[in-house]
Amino acid sequence: MHNWNDMIITKPFQRVIDVSSGDPHRAGMPPLSFARQVLAVCLYPKLLKESSFPVDVRQRAEKLLGACNGGSVGSYSASSCGIPQIQKSVAEFITKRDGGVASDPEDIIFSSGSQRTLKLVLHLLSSGQGPTQTGVLTPLPCPHTLPILLDEVGVKLVPYRLLEERGWTLELEELHRALKAARRHCEPRAIYISNPGNPTGHVQDLKTIEEVIRFAASERLVLLVEEVYQDSVFGQDKKFLSYKKVLFEMGASYSERVEMVSFHSISAGTMGECGLRGGYMEVINMDLLVKNFLTSMQGPCSPPVLPQLALEIMVNPPSPGDASYEVFTQKVETLTQNAQRACEFLNGVPGMSCQQAMGLYPCLHLPAEIIQEAKRSGLRADVLYCKKFLEEEGVCLGPGSENGHDDENYHIRLCISAPAAVLEDVLKRLQSFHLRIQDRHH
């Protein structure tokens, strides 16, 4: 018989804090009250008569229920693309965001998360083997789920490197280099863009976006643009510009022929509803048969209703003067303060440097001894660092090698979407651990 008490290992922490990815609720961040209240009323419409709910919550829930077949979230969507009224809401959001550049509701396709929508497009692009296999130009570092997804659908990852020394910028020269090298091994058919960058947080400027669009046009590449952190741009000198807006301001020679799919999600940014699994893609300049095929690839059923309602809330948050506006803005302020505080703190830790963003991606300057220890263990040094940090401090970080980083500049991935007190605790533990690592090997 085992004595289980003898097998218990005492740790210097009570619970594990996971800030390795953008899952704010796992890190302890409470959900947006407005979103959850509206969804609760939609799920149980008798709450429409409950006066304890703010009036804007009940009004929004009534509007959303009116968009559902039979006035119920238990009904199928009216079309295989989604609920038409919510497609219209998303299109209006995009039009307003882009300063009047029109968005057609028929170009909006809903699915269960941006990864799902991306997978549908990649399946469509995937073909061939060996030198004819589809390749997708992919930034390094990239979202940590992307390499697995590309491999799963049989598409070759064609890496182009973002320049850390210039703030993770995308350079046209590097795109040409990557494309030329790739054509010996595969057939590049698309370029994947993450803006704002995941995990780097870099926000692309107008010049860069125009260069990428011209590059895609001249090389006949489909633009796959992930913009899930568009509401999470921190810093006074930064402004999010959508690829759609820039594309249509470049004139008909581009706006009428460059094929583009942009992706957005309720999982990232201020909304942070990862578990609801909702996202959309806007399909630009695609043949009608292609759009129909993308819709049909979702299967015989329409997209889930509840995530669509959450998407409508995301694109139409409370406005100034609404009963829920003040509570809503508190979360936005918390995230802004978290980003600033975390970046300043980590830049003050010897052997670390990072840029301000929703997800931090600090560079680690590690002692040679820990790099050698990692090699002896058959691990990357960033993986060993994260493993030791988890064991000693009870905090789960993401190693940069998961994001495709394979050079000697080691990084960790840290999401700041957590309660301020939790983030402060994580930062102090990280500082203490990092200094211990430095001291042990000097």
Coordinates of C-alpha atoms in Angstrom, one line a residue:
M1 CA 0.0 0.0 0.0
H2 CA 1.2 3.5 -0.9
N3 CA 1.3 6.1 1.9
W4 CA 0.1 9.0 -0.2
N5 CA 1.3 11.5 2.5
D6 CA 4.8 10.4 1.8
M7 CA 4.4 11.2 -1.9
I8 CA 3.2 14.7 -1.4
I9 CA 5.8 17.3 -2.5
T10 CA 5.7 20.6 -0.7
K11 CA 6.0 23.6 -2.9
P12 CA 6.5 27.3 -1.9
F13 CA 3.2 28.3 -3.5
Q14 CA -0.5 27.5 -3.1
R15 CA -1.6 27.5 -6.7
V16 CA -0.2 27.7 -10.2
I17 CA -0.8 30.9 -12.1
D18 CA -0.9 30.5 -15.9
V19 CA 0.0 33.6 -17.9
S20 CA 1.5 31.6 -20.8
S21 CA -1.2 32.5 -23.3
G22 CA -4.0 35.1 -23.8
D23 CA -6.5 33.3 -21.6
P24 CA -7.4 36.0 -19.1
H25 CA -10.0 34.0 -17.1
R26 CA -7.5 31.3 -16.4
A27 CA -5.2 34.0 -15.0
G28 CA -8.0 35.2 -12.7
M29 CA -9.3 38.2 -14.8
P30 CA -13.1 38.6 -14.3
P31 CA -15.2 38.6 -17.4
L32 CA -16.8 41.8 -18.8
S33 CA -20.0 42.3 -16.8
F34 CA -21.9 43.7 -19.7
A35 CA -21.1 40.7 -22.0
R36 CA -22.0 38.1 -19.4
Q37 CA -25.1 39.9 -18.3
V38 CA -26.4 40.2 -21.9
L39 CA -25.6 36.6 -22.6
A40 CA -27.3 35.5 -19.4
V41 CA -30.5 37.3 -20.4
C42 CA -30.4 35.8 -23.9
L43 CA -30.1 32.4 -22.4
Y44 CA -32.9 33.0 -19.9
P45 CA -35.2 35.6 -21.4
K46 CA -37.4 35.9 -18.2
L47 CA -34.5 38.1 -16.9
L48 CA -35.6 40.8 -19.3
K49 CA -38.1 41.7 -16.5
E50 CA -35.3 41.7 -13.9
S51 CA -34.8 45.4 -12.9
S52 CA -31.5 44.6 -11.2
F53 CA -29.9 44.3 -14.6
P54 CA -28.8 47.7 -16.2
V55 CA -31.3 49.0 -18.8
D56 CA -28.7 48.8 -21.6
V57 CA -28.1 45.2 -20.8
R58 CA -31.8 44.3 -21.2
Q59 CA -32.2 46.5 -24.3
R60 CA -29.2 44.7 -26.0
A61 CA -30.4 41.3 -25.0
E62 CA -33.9 42.1 -26.4
K63 CA -32.3 43.2 -29.7
L64 CA -30.1 40.1 -30.0
L65 CA -33.0 37.8 -29.2
G66 CA -35.0 39.5 -31.9
A67 CA -32.2 38.6 -34.4
C68 CA -32.4 34.9 -33.4
N69 CA -34.9 32.5 -35.1
G70 CA -37.9 32.1 -32.9
G71 CA -36.4 34.7 -30.5
S72 CA -34.2 31.9 -29.0
V73 CA -30.5 31.1 -28.8
G74 CA -31.5 27.5 -29.2
S75 CA -32.4 28.0 -32.9
Y76 CA -30.1 27.5 -35.9
S77 CA -28.7 30.7 -37.5
A78 CA -30.8 32.0 -40.4
S79 CA -27.9 31.3 -42.8
S80 CA -24.9 29.0 -43.0
C81 CA -22.6 32.1 -42.7
G82 CA -24.3 33.2 -39.4
I83 CA -27.1 35.5 -38.2
P84 CA -27.6 38.2 -40.9
Q85 CA -28.3 41.0 -38.4
I86 CA -25.0 40.2 -36.7
Q87 CA -23.1 40.0 -40.0
K88 CA -24.5 43.5 -40.6
S89 CA -23.3 44.7 -37.2
V90 CA -19.8 43.4 -37.8
A91 CA -19.7 45.0 -41.3
E92 CA -20.8 48.3 -39.7
F93 CA -18.1 48.0 -37.1
I94 CA -15.4 47.4 -39.8
T95 CA -16.7 50.3 -41.9
K96 CA -16.6 52.7 -38.9
R97 CA -13.2 51.4 -37.9
D98 CA -11.8 52.0 -41.4
G99 CA -13.0 55.5 -41.7
G100 CA -15.9 54.8 -44.1
V101 CA -14.3 52.0 -46.3
A102 CA -17.4 49.9 -46.9
S103 CA -17.7 46.4 -45.6
D104 CA -20.2 44.0 -47.2
P105 CA -22.1 41.8 -44.7
E106 CA -22.0 39.0 -47.3
D107 CA -18.2 39.0 -46.9
I108 CA -18.5 38.2 -43.2
I109 CA -18.3 34.5 -42.3
F110 CA -18.6 33.3 -38.7
S111 CA -17.0 30.3 -37.1
S112 CA -16.0 28.8 -33.8
G113 CA -12.8 31.0 -33.3
S114 CA -10.2 32.6 -35.5
Q115 CA -8.1 29.4 -35.5
R116 CA -11.1 27.5 -37.0
T117 CA -11.6 30.1 -39.7
L118 CA -7.9 30.2 -40.5
K119 CA -7.9 26.4 -40.8
L120 CA -10.8 26.5 -43.3
V121 CA -8.8 28.9 -45.5
L122 CA -5.6 26.9 -45.2
H123 CA -7.5 23.7 -46.2
L124 CA -8.7 25.4 -49.3
L125 CA -5.1 26.6 -50.2
S126 CA -3.5 23.2 -49.3
S127 CA -2.3 21.1 -52.3
G128 CA 0.6 19.3 -53.8
Q129 CA 3.7 17.5 -52.4
G130 CA 7.4 18.2 -52.4
P131 CA 8.2 21.2 -54.7
T132 CA 4.5 21.7 -55.5
Q133 CA 3.3 21.7 -51.8
T134 CA 1.5 24.9 -50.8
G135 CA 3.7 27.2 -48.7
V136 CA 2.7 30.0 -46.5
L137 CA 5.1 32.8 -45.6
T138 CA 5.0 33.0 -41.8
P139 CA 6.6 35.5 -39.4
L140 CA 9.1 34.3 -36.8
P141 CA 8.2 34.7 -34.0
C142 CA 4.6 33.7 -34.8
P143 CA 1.5 32.7 -32.7
H144 CA 2.5 29.5 -30.9
T145 CA -0.5 27.6 -32.3
L146 CA 0.3 28.4 -35.9
P147 CA 3.1 25.9 -36.7
I148 CA 1.0 23.0 -35.5
L149 CA -2.0 24.2 -37.5
L150 CA 0.1 24.5 -40.7
D151 CA 1.5 21.1 -40.2
E152 CA -2.0 19.6 -39.5
V153 CA -3.4 20.9 -42.8
G154 CA -0.4 19.9 -44.9
V155 CA 1.0 23.3 -45.6
K156 CA 4.7 24.2 -45.5
L157 CA 5.8 26.9 -43.1
V158 CA 8.0 29.4 -45.0
P159 CA 9.7 31.5 -42.3
Y160 CA 10.4 35.2 -42.6
R161 CA 12.1 36.9 -39.7
L162 CA 10.9 40.0 -37.9
L163 CA 13.8 42.2 -36.8
E164 CA 13.9 42.5 -33.0
E165 CA 16.6 45.1 -33.0
R166 CA 14.2 47.4 -34.9
G167 CA 11.3 46.7 -32.7
W168 CA 10.1 43.5 -34.4
T169 CA 9.5 45.3 -37.7
L170 CA 8.7 43.4 -41.0
E171 CA 11.3 44.3 -43.7
L172 CA 10.5 43.9 -47.4
E173 CA 14.0 42.7 -48.1
E174 CA 13.4 39.7 -45.8
L175 CA 10.1 38.8 -47.5
H176 CA 11.9 38.6 -50.9
R177 CA 14.7 36.5 -49.4
A178 CA 12.2 34.1 -47.8
L179 CA 10.2 33.8 -51.0
K180 CA 13.2 33.1 -53.1
A181 CA 14.5 30.5 -50.7
A182 CA 11.1 28.8 -50.5
R183 CA 10.5 28.4 -54.2
R184 CA 13.3 25.7 -54.3
H185 CA 11.2 23.5 -51.9
C186 CA 7.5 24.4 -52.2
E187 CA 4.9 26.6 -54.0
P188 CA 4.2 29.7 -51.8
R189 CA 0.6 30.7 -52.2
A190 CA -0.1 33.0 -49.2
I191 CA 1.5 35.3 -46.7
Y192 CA 0.4 35.3 -43.0
I193 CA 0.4 38.6 -41.2
S194 CA -0.2 39.2 -37.5
N195 CA -0.9 42.8 -36.7
P196 CA -0.7 43.8 -33.9
G197 CA 2.0 41.1 -33.7
N198 CA 1.4 38.0 -31.7
P199 CA 3.5 37.5 -29.6
T200 CA 5.6 40.6 -30.1
G201 CA 3.0 43.3 -29.9
H202 CA 4.5 45.2 -32.8
V203 CA 2.0 47.5 -34.6
Q204 CA 2.7 47.9 -38.3
D205 CA 2.8 51.4 -39.8
L206 CA 1.3 52.6 -43.0
K207 CA 4.5 52.2 -45.0
T208 CA 5.0 48.6 -44.0
I209 CA 1.4 47.7 -44.8
E210 CA 1.6 49.3 -48.2
E211 CA 4.9 47.4 -48.9
V212 CA 3.4 44.1 -47.9
I213 CA 0.3 44.7 -50.1
R214 CA 2.4 45.5 -53.1
F215 CA 4.6 42.5 -52.4
A216 CA 1.5 40.2 -52.2
A217 CA 0.1 41.7 -55.4
S218 CA 3.3 41.3 -57.4
E219 CA 3.9 37.8 -56.2
R220 CA 0.2 36.7 -56.5
L221 CA 0.0 35.7 -52.8
V222 CA -3.2 35.6 -50.8
L223 CA -3.0 37.9 -47.7
L224 CA -4.0 36.1 -44.5
V225 CA -4.2 38.9 -41.9
E226 CA -4.8 38.1 -38.2
E227 CA -5.9 41.2 -36.4
V228 CA -7.3 39.8 -33.1
Y229 CA -5.4 42.3 -30.9
Q230 CA -6.6 45.4 -32.8
D231 CA -8.2 46.8 -29.7
S232 CA -5.1 46.3 -27.6
V233 CA -2.7 48.9 -28.9
F234 CA -0.9 50.5 -26.0
G235 CA 1.4 53.5 -26.2
Q236 CA 0.7 57.1 -27.4
D237 CA 2.8 56.8 -30.6
K238 CA 1.0 53.7 -31.9
K239 CA -2.2 53.4 -33.9
F240 CA -3.8 50.3 -35.4
L241 CA -4.4 50.4 -39.1
S242 CA -6.3 47.5 -40.7
Y243 CA -4.9 46.0 -43.9
K244 CA -8.4 46.3 -45.4
K245 CA -8.4 50.1 -44.9
V246 CA -4.9 50.5 -46.4
L247 CA -5.7 48.2 -49.3
F248 CA -8.7 50.2 -50.4
E249 CA -6.9 53.5 -50.1
M250 CA -4.2 52.3 -52.5
G251 CA -6.5 52.5 -55.5
A252 CA -8.4 50.0 -57.7
S253 CA -5.3 48.3 -59.1
Y254 CA -4.9 46.8 -55.6
S255 CA -8.3 47.1 -54.0
E256 CA -10.0 45.1 -56.8
R257 CA -7.4 42.3 -57.3
V258 CA -5.5 41.5 -54.1
E259 CA -7.2 38.5 -52.4
M260 CA -7.3 38.9 -48.6
V261 CA -8.9 37.3 -45.6
S262 CA -8.8 39.1 -42.3
F263 CA -9.5 37.4 -38.9
H264 CA -10.9 38.6 -35.6
S265 CA -12.0 36.8 -32.5
I266 CA -13.7 37.2 -29.1
S267 CA -10.9 35.3 -27.5
A268 CA -8.3 38.0 -27.6
G269 CA -8.0 41.6 -26.5
T270 CA -10.5 43.3 -24.2
M271 CA -13.3 40.7 -24.7
G272 CA -11.1 37.8 -23.7
E273 CA -13.9 35.1 -24.0
C274 CA -11.6 32.2 -25.1
G275 CA -14.0 29.5 -24.0
L276 CA -16.9 30.7 -26.0
R277 CA -15.0 30.1 -29.3
G278 CA -16.2 32.8 -31.6
G279 CA -14.6 34.5 -34.5
Y280 CA -15.2 35.8 -38.0
M281 CA -13.3 36.3 -41.2
E282 CA -13.9 39.0 -43.8
V283 CA -13.2 37.7 -47.3
I284 CA -12.0 40.3 -49.8
N285 CA -11.8 39.8 -53.6
M286 CA -12.5 36.1 -53.5
D287 CA -14.5 34.4 -56.2
L288 CA -18.1 33.7 -55.1
L289 CA -17.5 29.9 -55.5
V290 CA -14.6 30.2 -53.0
K291 CA -16.8 32.0 -50.5
N292 CA -19.5 29.5 -50.9
F293 CA -17.0 26.7 -50.4
L294 CA -15.6 28.3 -47.3
T295 CA -19.1 28.4 -45.9
S296 CA -19.9 24.8 -46.9
M297 CA -16.6 23.6 -45.2
Q298 CA -18.1 24.4 -41.8
G299 CA -20.4 21.4 -42.3
P300 CA -24.2 21.1 -42.7
C301 CA -24.9 23.2 -39.6
S302 CA -24.7 26.9 -39.1
P303 CA -22.2 28.5 -36.7
P304 CA -23.0 28.3 -32.9
V305 CA -25.3 31.2 -31.9
L306 CA -24.0 32.2 -28.5
P307 CA -20.5 33.1 -29.8
Q308 CA -22.1 35.2 -32.5
L309 CA -24.0 37.2 -29.9
A310 CA -20.7 37.7 -28.1
L311 CA -19.2 38.9 -31.3
E312 CA -21.9 41.5 -31.6
I313 CA -21.2 42.7 -28.1
M314 CA -17.5 42.9 -28.9
V315 CA -18.1 45.1 -32.0
N316 CA -20.7 47.2 -30.2
P317 CA -19.5 47.8 -26.7
P318 CA -21.3 50.2 -24.3
S319 CA -21.1 53.8 -25.4
P320 CA -20.5 56.9 -23.2
G321 CA -23.8 57.6 -21.4
D322 CA -24.9 53.9 -21.3
A323 CA -25.5 52.4 -17.9
S324 CA -22.7 49.9 -18.3
Y325 CA -20.1 52.2 -19.9
E326 CA -18.1 53.1 -16.7
V327 CA -17.7 49.5 -15.6
F328 CA -16.7 48.5 -19.1
T329 CA -14.0 51.1 -19.4
Q330 CA -12.5 50.0 -16.1
K331 CA -11.3 46.8 -17.7
V332 CA -9.7 48.7 -20.6
E333 CA -7.9 51.0 -18.1
T334 CA -6.7 47.9 -16.2
L335 CA -5.2 46.4 -19.3
T336 CA -3.5 49.7 -20.3
Q337 CA -2.0 50.1 -16.8
N338 CA -0.9 46.5 -16.8
A339 CA 0.9 46.8 -20.1
Q340 CA 2.7 49.9 -19.0
R341 CA 3.6 48.6 -15.5
A342 CA 4.8 45.2 -16.7
C343 CA 6.9 46.6 -19.5
E344 CA 8.6 49.2 -17.2
F345 CA 9.1 46.6 -14.5
L346 CA 10.7 44.0 -16.8
N347 CA 13.0 46.5 -18.5
G348 CA 14.3 47.4 -15.1
V349 CA 15.3 43.7 -14.4
P350 CA 19.0 43.1 -15.2
G351 CA 19.2 40.6 -18.2
M352 CA 15.7 41.4 -19.6
S353 CA 14.2 43.7 -22.2
C354 CA 10.8 44.0 -23.8
Q355 CA 8.3 46.2 -25.5
Q356 CA 4.9 47.4 -24.3
A357 CA 2.0 45.3 -25.6
M358 CA -1.0 43.1 -24.6
G359 CA 1.2 40.1 -24.5
L360 CA 4.8 40.7 -23.5
Y361 CA 7.7 38.9 -25.2
P362 CA 10.8 39.8 -23.2
C363 CA 14.2 38.8 -24.3
L364 CA 16.3 36.9 -21.8
H365 CA 20.0 37.3 -21.5
L366 CA 20.9 34.0 -19.9
P367 CA 24.2 32.9 -18.4
A368 CA 26.2 30.4 -20.5
E369 CA 25.9 27.8 -17.8
I370 CA 22.1 27.5 -18.0
I371 CA 22.3 27.3 -21.8
Q372 CA 24.8 24.4 -21.4
E373 CA 22.6 22.8 -18.7
A374 CA 19.7 22.9 -21.2
K375 CA 21.7 21.3 -23.9
R376 CA 22.7 18.5 -21.6
S377 CA 19.0 18.0 -20.8
G378 CA 18.0 18.0 -24.4
L379 CA 16.0 21.2 -23.9
R380 CA 16.0 24.7 -25.3
A381 CA 17.3 27.1 -22.8
D382 CA 14.0 29.1 -22.7
V383 CA 12.0 25.8 -22.1
L384 CA 14.4 25.0 -19.2
Y385 CA 13.9 28.5 -17.8
C386 CA 10.1 28.2 -17.9
K387 CA 10.2 24.7 -16.4
K388 CA 12.4 25.9 -13.5
F389 CA 10.2 29.0 -13.0
L390 CA 7.1 26.8 -12.8
E391 CA 8.7 24.4 -10.3
E392 CA 10.1 27.1 -8.1
E393 CA 7.5 29.9 -8.3
G394 CA 4.3 28.2 -9.5
V395 CA 3.9 30.4 -12.6
C396 CA 3.5 29.1 -16.1
L397 CA 5.1 31.1 -18.9
G398 CA 5.4 30.3 -22.6
P399 CA 8.9 29.7 -24.0
G400 CA 9.7 31.6 -27.2
S401 CA 10.7 28.5 -29.0
E402 CA 7.0 27.6 -29.2
N403 CA 6.6 30.7 -31.3
G404 CA 9.1 29.4 -33.8
H405 CA 12.1 31.3 -32.3
D406 CA 15.2 29.2 -33.0
D407 CA 18.1 31.6 -32.6
E408 CA 20.2 32.3 -29.6
N409 CA 18.1 35.3 -28.4
Y410 CA 15.9 33.5 -25.9
H411 CA 12.4 34.8 -25.0
I412 CA 9.4 34.1 -22.8
R413 CA 5.7 34.8 -23.5
L414 CA 3.7 36.5 -20.8
C415 CA 0.1 37.7 -21.0
I416 CA -0.7 40.9 -19.0
S417 CA -4.5 40.2 -19.1
A418 CA -4.7 39.4 -15.4
P419 CA -5.9 41.2 -12.3
A420 CA -3.4 43.9 -11.4
A421 CA -2.5 42.3 -8.1
V422 CA -2.0 38.9 -9.8
L423 CA 0.3 40.5 -12.4
E424 CA 2.2 42.3 -9.8
D425 CA 2.8 39.0 -7.9
V426 CA 3.9 37.3 -11.2
L427 CA 6.3 40.2 -12.0
K428 CA 7.9 40.1 -8.5
R429 CA 8.3 36.3 -8.6
L430 CA 9.8 36.6 -12.1
Q431 CA 12.3 39.2 -10.9
S432 CA 13.3 37.2 -7.9
F433 CA 13.7 34.0 -9.9
H434 CA 15.7 35.7 -12.7
L435 CA 18.1 37.3 -10.3
R436 CA 18.6 33.9 -8.6
I437 CA 19.3 32.3 -12.0
Q438 CA 21.9 35.0 -12.7
D439 CA 23.5 34.7 -9.2
R440 CA 23.7 30.9 -9.3
H441 CA 25.9 31.0 -12.5
H442 CA 28.2 33.9 -11.6

